[in-house]
Short mmCIF file of C-alpha atoms and ligand atoms in Angstrom, two decimals:
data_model
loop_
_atom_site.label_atom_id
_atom_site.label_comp_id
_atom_site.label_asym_id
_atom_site.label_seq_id
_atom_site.Cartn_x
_atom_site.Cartn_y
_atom_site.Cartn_z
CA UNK A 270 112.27 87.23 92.75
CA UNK A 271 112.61 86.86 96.55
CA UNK A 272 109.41 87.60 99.23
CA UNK A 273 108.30 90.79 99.72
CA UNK A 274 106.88 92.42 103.26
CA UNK A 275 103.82 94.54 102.31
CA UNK A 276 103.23 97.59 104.81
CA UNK A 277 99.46 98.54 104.97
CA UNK A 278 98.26 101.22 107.04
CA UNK A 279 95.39 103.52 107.02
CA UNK A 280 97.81 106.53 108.51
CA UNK A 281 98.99 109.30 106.75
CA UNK A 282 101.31 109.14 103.48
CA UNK A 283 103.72 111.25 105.46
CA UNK A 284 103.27 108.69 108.58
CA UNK A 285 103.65 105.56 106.44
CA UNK A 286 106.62 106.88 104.91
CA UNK A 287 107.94 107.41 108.29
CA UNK A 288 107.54 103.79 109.22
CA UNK A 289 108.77 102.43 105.87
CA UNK A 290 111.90 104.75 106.34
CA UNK A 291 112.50 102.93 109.57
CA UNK A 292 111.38 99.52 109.23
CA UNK A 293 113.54 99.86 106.32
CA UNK A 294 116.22 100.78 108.18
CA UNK A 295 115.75 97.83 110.77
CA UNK A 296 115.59 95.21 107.99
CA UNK A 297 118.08 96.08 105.54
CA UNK A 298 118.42 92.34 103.79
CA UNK A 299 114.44 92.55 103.34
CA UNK A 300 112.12 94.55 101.07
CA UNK A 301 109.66 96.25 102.70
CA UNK A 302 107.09 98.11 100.43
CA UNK A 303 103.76 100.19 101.29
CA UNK A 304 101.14 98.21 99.78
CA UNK A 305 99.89 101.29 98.17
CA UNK A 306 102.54 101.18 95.53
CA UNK A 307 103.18 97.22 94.75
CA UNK A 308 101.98 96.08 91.61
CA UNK A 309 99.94 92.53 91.47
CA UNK A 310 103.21 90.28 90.16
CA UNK A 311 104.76 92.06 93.94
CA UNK A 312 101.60 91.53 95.57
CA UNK A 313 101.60 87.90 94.85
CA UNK A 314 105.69 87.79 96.23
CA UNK A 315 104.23 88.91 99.87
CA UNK A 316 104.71 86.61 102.78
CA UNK A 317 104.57 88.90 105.57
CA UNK A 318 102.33 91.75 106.35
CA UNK A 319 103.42 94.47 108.52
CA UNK A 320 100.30 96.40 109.44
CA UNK A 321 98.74 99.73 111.36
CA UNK A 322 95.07 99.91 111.32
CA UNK A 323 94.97 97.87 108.07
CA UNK A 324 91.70 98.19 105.70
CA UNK A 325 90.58 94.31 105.59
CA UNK A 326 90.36 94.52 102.13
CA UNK A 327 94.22 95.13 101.70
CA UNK A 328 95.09 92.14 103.35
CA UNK A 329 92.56 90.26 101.20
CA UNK A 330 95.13 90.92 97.95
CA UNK A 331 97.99 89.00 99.38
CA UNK A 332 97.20 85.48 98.24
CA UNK A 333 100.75 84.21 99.88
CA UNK A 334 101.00 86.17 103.14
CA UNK A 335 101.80 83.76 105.94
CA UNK A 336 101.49 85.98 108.91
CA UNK A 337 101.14 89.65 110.34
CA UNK A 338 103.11 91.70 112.38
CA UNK A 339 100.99 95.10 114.15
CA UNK A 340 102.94 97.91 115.08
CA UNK A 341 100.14 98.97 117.56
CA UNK A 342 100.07 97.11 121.22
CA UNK A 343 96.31 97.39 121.23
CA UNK A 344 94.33 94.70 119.20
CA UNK A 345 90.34 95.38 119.51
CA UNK A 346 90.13 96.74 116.01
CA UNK A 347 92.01 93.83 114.01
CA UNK A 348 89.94 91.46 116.19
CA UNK A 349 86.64 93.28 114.94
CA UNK A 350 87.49 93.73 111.61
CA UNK A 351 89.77 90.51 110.55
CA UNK A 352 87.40 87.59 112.06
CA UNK A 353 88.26 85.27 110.25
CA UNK A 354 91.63 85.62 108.54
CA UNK A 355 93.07 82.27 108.85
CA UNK A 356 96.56 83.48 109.61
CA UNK A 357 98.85 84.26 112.88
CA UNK A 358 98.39 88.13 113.50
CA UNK A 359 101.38 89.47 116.13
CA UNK A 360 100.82 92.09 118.28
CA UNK A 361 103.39 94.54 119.72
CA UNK A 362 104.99 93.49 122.94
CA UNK A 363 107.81 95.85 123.29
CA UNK A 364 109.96 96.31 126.94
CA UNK A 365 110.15 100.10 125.90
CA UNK A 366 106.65 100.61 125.59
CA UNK A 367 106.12 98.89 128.78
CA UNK A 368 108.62 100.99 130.81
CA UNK A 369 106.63 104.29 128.91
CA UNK A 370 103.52 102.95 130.13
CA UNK A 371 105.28 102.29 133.65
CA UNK A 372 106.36 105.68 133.76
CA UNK A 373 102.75 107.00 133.14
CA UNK A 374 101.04 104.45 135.31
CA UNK A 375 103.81 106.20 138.09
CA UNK A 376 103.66 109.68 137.28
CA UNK A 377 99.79 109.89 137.63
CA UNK A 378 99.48 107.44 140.82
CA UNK A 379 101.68 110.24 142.38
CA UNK A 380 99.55 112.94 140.96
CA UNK A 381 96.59 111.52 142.73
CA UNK A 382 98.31 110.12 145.87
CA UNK A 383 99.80 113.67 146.17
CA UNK A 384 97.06 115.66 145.81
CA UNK A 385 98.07 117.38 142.93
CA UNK A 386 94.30 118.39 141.93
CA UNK A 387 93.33 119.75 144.78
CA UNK A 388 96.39 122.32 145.46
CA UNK A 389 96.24 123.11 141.65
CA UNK A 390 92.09 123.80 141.93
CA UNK A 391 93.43 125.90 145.71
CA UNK A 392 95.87 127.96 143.56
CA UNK A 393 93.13 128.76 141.67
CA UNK A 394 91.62 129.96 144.52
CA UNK A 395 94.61 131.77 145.64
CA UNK A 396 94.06 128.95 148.62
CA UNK A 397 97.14 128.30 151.24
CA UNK A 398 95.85 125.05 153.10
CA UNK A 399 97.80 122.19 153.67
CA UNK A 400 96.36 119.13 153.33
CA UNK A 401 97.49 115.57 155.20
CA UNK A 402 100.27 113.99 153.73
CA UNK A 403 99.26 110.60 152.41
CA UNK A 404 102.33 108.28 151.94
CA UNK A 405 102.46 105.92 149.22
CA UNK A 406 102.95 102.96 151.82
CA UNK A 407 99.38 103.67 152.91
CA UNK A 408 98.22 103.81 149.13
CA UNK A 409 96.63 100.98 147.87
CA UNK A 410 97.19 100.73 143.75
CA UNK A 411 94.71 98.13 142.02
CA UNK A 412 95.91 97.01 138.67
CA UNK A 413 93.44 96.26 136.30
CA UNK A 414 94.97 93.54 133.89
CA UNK A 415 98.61 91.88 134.67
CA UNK A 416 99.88 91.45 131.14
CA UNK A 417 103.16 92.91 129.56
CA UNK A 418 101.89 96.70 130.65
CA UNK A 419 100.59 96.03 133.93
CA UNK A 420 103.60 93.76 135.32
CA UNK A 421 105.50 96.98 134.12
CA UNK A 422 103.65 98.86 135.87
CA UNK A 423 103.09 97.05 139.42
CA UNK A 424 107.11 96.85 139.72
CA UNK A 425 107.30 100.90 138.91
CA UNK A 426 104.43 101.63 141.83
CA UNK A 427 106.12 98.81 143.89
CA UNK A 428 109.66 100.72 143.94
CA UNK A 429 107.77 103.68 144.69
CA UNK A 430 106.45 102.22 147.91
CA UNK A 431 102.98 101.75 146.76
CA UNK A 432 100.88 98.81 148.37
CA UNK A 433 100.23 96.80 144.85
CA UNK A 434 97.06 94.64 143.59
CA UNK A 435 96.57 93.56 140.62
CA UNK A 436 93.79 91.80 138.59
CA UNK A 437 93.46 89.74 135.76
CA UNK A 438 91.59 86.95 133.55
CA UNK A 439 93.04 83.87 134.34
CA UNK A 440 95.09 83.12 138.19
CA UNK A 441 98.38 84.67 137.95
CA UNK A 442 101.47 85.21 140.66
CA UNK A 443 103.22 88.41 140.21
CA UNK A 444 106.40 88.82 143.07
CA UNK A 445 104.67 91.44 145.62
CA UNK A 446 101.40 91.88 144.23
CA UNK A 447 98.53 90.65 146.02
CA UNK A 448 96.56 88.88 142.64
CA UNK A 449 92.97 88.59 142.25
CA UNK A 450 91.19 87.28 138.80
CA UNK A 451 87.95 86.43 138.00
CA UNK A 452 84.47 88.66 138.20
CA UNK A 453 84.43 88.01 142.43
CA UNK A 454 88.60 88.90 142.03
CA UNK A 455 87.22 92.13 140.73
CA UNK A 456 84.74 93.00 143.33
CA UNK A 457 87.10 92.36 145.78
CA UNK A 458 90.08 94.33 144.44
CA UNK A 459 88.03 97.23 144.02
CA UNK A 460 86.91 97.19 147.33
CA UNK A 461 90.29 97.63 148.85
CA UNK A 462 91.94 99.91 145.92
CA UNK A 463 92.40 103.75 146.76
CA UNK A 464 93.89 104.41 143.32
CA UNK A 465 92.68 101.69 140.25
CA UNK A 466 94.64 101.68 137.33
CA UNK A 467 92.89 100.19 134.14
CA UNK A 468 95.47 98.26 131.77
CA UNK A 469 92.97 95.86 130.31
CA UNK A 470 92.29 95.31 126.90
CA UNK A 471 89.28 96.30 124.98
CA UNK A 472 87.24 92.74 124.62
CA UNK A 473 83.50 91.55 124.20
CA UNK A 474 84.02 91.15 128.10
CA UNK A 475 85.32 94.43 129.02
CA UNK A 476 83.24 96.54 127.44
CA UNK A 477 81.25 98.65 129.98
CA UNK A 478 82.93 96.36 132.65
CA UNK A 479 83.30 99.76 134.59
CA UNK A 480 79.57 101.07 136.06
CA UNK A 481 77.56 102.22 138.61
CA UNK A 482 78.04 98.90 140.66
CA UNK A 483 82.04 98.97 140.11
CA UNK A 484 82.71 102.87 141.22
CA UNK A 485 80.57 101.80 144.30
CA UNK A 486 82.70 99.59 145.35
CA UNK A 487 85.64 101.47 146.02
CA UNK A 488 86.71 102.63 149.25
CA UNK A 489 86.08 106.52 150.50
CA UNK A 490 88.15 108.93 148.57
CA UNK A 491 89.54 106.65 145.67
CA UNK A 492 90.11 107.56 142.29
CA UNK A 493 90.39 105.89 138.70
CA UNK A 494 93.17 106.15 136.64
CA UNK A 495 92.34 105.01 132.61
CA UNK A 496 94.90 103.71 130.41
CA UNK A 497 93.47 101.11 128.51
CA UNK A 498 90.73 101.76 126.43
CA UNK A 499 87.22 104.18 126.95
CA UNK A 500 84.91 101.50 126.03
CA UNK A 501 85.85 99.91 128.97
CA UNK A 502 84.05 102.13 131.09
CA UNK A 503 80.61 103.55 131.28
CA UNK A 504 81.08 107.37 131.27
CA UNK A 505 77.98 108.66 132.08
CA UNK A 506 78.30 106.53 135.54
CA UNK A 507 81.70 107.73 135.94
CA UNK A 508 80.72 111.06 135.82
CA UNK A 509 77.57 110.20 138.17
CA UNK A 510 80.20 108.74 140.96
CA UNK A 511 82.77 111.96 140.50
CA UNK A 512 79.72 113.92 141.31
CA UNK A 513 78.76 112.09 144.14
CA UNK A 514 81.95 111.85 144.77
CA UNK A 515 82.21 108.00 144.94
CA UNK A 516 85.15 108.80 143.02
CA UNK A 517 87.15 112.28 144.26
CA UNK A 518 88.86 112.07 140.42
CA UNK A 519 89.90 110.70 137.11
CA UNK A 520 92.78 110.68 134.97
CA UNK A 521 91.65 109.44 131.57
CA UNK A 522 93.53 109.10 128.51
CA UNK A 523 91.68 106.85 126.37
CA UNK A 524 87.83 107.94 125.55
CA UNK A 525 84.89 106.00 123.67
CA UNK A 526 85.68 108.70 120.76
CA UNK A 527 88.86 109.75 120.23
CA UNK A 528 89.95 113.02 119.62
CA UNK A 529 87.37 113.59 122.44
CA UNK A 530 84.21 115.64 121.36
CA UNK A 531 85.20 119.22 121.94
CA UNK A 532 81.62 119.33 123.77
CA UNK A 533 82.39 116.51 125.99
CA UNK A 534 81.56 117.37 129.38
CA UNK A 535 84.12 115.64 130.51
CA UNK A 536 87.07 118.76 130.01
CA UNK A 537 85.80 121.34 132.17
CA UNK A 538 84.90 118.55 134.90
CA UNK A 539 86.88 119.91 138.08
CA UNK A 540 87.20 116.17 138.58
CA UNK A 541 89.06 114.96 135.63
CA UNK A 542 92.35 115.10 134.04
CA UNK A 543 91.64 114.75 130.52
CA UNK A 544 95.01 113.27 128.28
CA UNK A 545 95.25 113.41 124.63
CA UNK A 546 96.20 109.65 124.79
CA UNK A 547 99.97 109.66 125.71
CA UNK A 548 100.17 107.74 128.65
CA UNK A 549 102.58 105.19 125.92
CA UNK A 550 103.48 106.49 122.62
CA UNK A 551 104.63 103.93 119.85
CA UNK A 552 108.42 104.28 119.75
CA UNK A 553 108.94 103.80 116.15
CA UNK A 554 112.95 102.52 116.61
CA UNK A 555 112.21 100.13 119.13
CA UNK A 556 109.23 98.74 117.53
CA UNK A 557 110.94 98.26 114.34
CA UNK A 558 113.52 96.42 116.11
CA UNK A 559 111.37 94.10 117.89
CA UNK A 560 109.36 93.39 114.18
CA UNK A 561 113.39 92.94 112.89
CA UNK A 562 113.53 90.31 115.43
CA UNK A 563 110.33 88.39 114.37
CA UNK A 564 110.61 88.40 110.80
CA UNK A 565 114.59 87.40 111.57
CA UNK A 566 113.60 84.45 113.53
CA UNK A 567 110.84 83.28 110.73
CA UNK A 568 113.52 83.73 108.47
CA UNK A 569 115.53 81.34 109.97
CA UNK A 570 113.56 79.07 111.40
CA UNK A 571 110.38 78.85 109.52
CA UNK A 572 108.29 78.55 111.65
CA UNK A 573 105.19 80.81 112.03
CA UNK A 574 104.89 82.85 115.33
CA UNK A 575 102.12 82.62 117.98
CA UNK A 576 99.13 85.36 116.83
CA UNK A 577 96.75 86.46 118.79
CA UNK A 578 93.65 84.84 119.95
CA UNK A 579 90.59 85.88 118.11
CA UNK A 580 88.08 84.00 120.80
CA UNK A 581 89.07 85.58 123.61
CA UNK A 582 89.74 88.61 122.34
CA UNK A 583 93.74 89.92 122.79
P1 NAP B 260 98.30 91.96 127.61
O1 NAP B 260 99.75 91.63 127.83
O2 NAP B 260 97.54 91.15 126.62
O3 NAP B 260 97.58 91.89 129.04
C1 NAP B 260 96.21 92.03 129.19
C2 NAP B 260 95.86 91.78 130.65
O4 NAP B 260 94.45 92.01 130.80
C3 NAP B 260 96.12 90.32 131.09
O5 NAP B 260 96.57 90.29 132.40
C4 NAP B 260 94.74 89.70 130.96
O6 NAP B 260 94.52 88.58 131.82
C5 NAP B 260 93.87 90.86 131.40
N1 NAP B 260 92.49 90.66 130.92
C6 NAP B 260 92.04 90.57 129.65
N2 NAP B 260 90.71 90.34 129.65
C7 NAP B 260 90.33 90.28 130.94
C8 NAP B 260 89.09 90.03 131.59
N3 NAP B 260 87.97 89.82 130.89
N4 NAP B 260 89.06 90.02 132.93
C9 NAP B 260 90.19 90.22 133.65
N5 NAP B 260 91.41 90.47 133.10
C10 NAP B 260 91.47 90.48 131.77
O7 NAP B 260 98.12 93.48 127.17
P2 NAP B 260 99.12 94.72 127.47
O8 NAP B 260 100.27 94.70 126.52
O9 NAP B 260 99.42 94.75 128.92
O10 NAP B 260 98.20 95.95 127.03
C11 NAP B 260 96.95 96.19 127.64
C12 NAP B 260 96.17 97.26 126.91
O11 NAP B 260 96.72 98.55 127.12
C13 NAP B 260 96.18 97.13 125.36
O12 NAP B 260 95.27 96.16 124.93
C14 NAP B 260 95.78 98.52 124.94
O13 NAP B 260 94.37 98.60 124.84
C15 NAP B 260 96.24 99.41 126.11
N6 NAP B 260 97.32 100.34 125.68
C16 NAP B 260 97.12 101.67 125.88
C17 NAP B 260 98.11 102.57 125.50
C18 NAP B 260 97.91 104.06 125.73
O14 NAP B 260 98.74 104.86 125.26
N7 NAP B 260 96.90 104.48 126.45
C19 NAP B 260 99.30 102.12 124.94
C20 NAP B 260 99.48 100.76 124.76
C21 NAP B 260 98.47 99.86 125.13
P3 NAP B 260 95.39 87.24 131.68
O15 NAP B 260 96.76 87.59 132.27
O16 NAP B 260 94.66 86.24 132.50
O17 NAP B 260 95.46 86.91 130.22
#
């Protein structure tokens, strides 16, 4: 009997039938089966896992499996919960989720630079006042993390006219971006950002890298845009520097609990734009084509793709 790709998710039946119908549909020479239904003689066939939130304890019943392939561009969870597992796990890195996330990162920098809270809180009021026009060549965007998202999204904001910065782990070059990296690469960034975008990933570093000290920071009038995880920053000092307003407002789409609590002060906060995380939705065809193209390549070549890296966290 030829290999087998397991699918294990902890989504829906519906939702993993979804992906099976189009993974499926991406790799029609391979046999791609939820993990829920193989029996141990299949189990045993696996080579390749292709995974969503995976329970640990699925992966531990695939005593062949070579590698795994996430459908999810965000890592922190496999990192917590597969320390350990001895083989390459890939994450997503798809162009189409970059350009969504580009879009996003866009959309809501000209929200902000445009005032768009304040005339929507004056028609409220039933308010006609006209406030200055801030161009986005006097906006400064600061980039938190330079990976496949934020490269995205610094040439988006730099086509817009935006003044870009970005920041990020190790010393990077990025055409037009003025680069910082490092802990003093982040104090300084911040100090000369108007509008900071967070792109990081969620890591034993990053967690609560956003306080008190960083909001401070920021110039006069800036505000925070979150797209990367809510760990990342420390709410209760956010909310402490939107109501000092050390920070005039927030978009956030990711939050430390997700659906966020219904008694979350954060919704009725006249200083936050609360999203139901959708800055970059999954798009399930273009994923599966870009997991096609791995499993196509280790089909041919053998040779076991680059996973990510458990010690530093993405
Ligand atoms: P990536 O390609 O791995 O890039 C991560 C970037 O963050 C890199 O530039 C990295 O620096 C930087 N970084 C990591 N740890 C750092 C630290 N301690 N200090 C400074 N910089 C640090 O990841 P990506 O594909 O751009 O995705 C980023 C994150 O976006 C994902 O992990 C996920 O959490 C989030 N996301 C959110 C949504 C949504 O809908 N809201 C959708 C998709 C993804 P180096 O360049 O030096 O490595």
């Amino acid at each position: 009997m030829s290999s087998r790709i397991a699918l294990i998710t902890r989504l829906s039946k519906a939702a993993e039938d979804n992906w099976l119908t189009v993974l499926s549909a991406a790799m029609p020479r391979e046999t791609i089966r939820s993990i829920r239904a193989m029996s141990t003689e299949e189990l045993a066939l696996v080579d390749i896992a292709i995974v969503a939130n995976p329970d640990p304890v699925d992966l531990e019943r695939l005593p062949n499996v070579k590698w795994v392939h996430s459908l999810w561009a965000g890592v922190e969870r496999l990192v917590l919960e597969l320390k350990g597992f001895s083989h390459p796990i890939v994450r997503l890195v798809d162009p189409d989720l970059a350009r969504t996330m580009a879009e996003a990162v866009l959309a809501w920098t000209l929200y902000l630079s445009r005032d768009m809270p304040a005339y929507g809180m004056q028609q409220r009021q039933s308010l006609w006042r006209q406030l200055p026009y801030r161009s986005a060549l006097d906006t400064r965007v600061g980039l938190l993390g330079l990976g496949a998202l934020g490269c995205a999204a610094a040439r988006q904001l730099q086509l817009a006219g935006f003044a870009v910065s970005g920041w990020s782990r190790t010393e990077k070059q990025v055409e037009g971006v003025a680069t910082y990296f490092g802990p003093d690469g982040l104090d300084a960034m911040l100090k000369t950002s108007d509008i900071v975008v967070c792109l990081l990933p969620l890591t034993a570093e990053t967690t609560g890298l956003l306080g008190a000290r960083e909001f401070a920071l920021l110039p006069p009038n800036a505000c925070f845009i979150n797209f990367g995880r809510g760990h990342i920053v420390r709410t209760n000092d956010l909310m402490a520097a939107l109501d000092t307003g050390a920070v005039s407002h927030a978009v956030l789409d990711v939050f430390e609990t997700e659906p966020l609590d219904e008694q979350s002060p954060l919704w009725g906060h006249s200083r936050v734009t609360v999203l139901p995380h959708i800055s970059a939705p999954t798009n399930q065809s273009t994923a599966a084509n870009i997991v096609a193209n791995r499993v196509g390549t280790y089909r041919t070549n053998g040779v076991l793709p680059e996973g990510i890296d458990f010690n530093r966290g993405y």
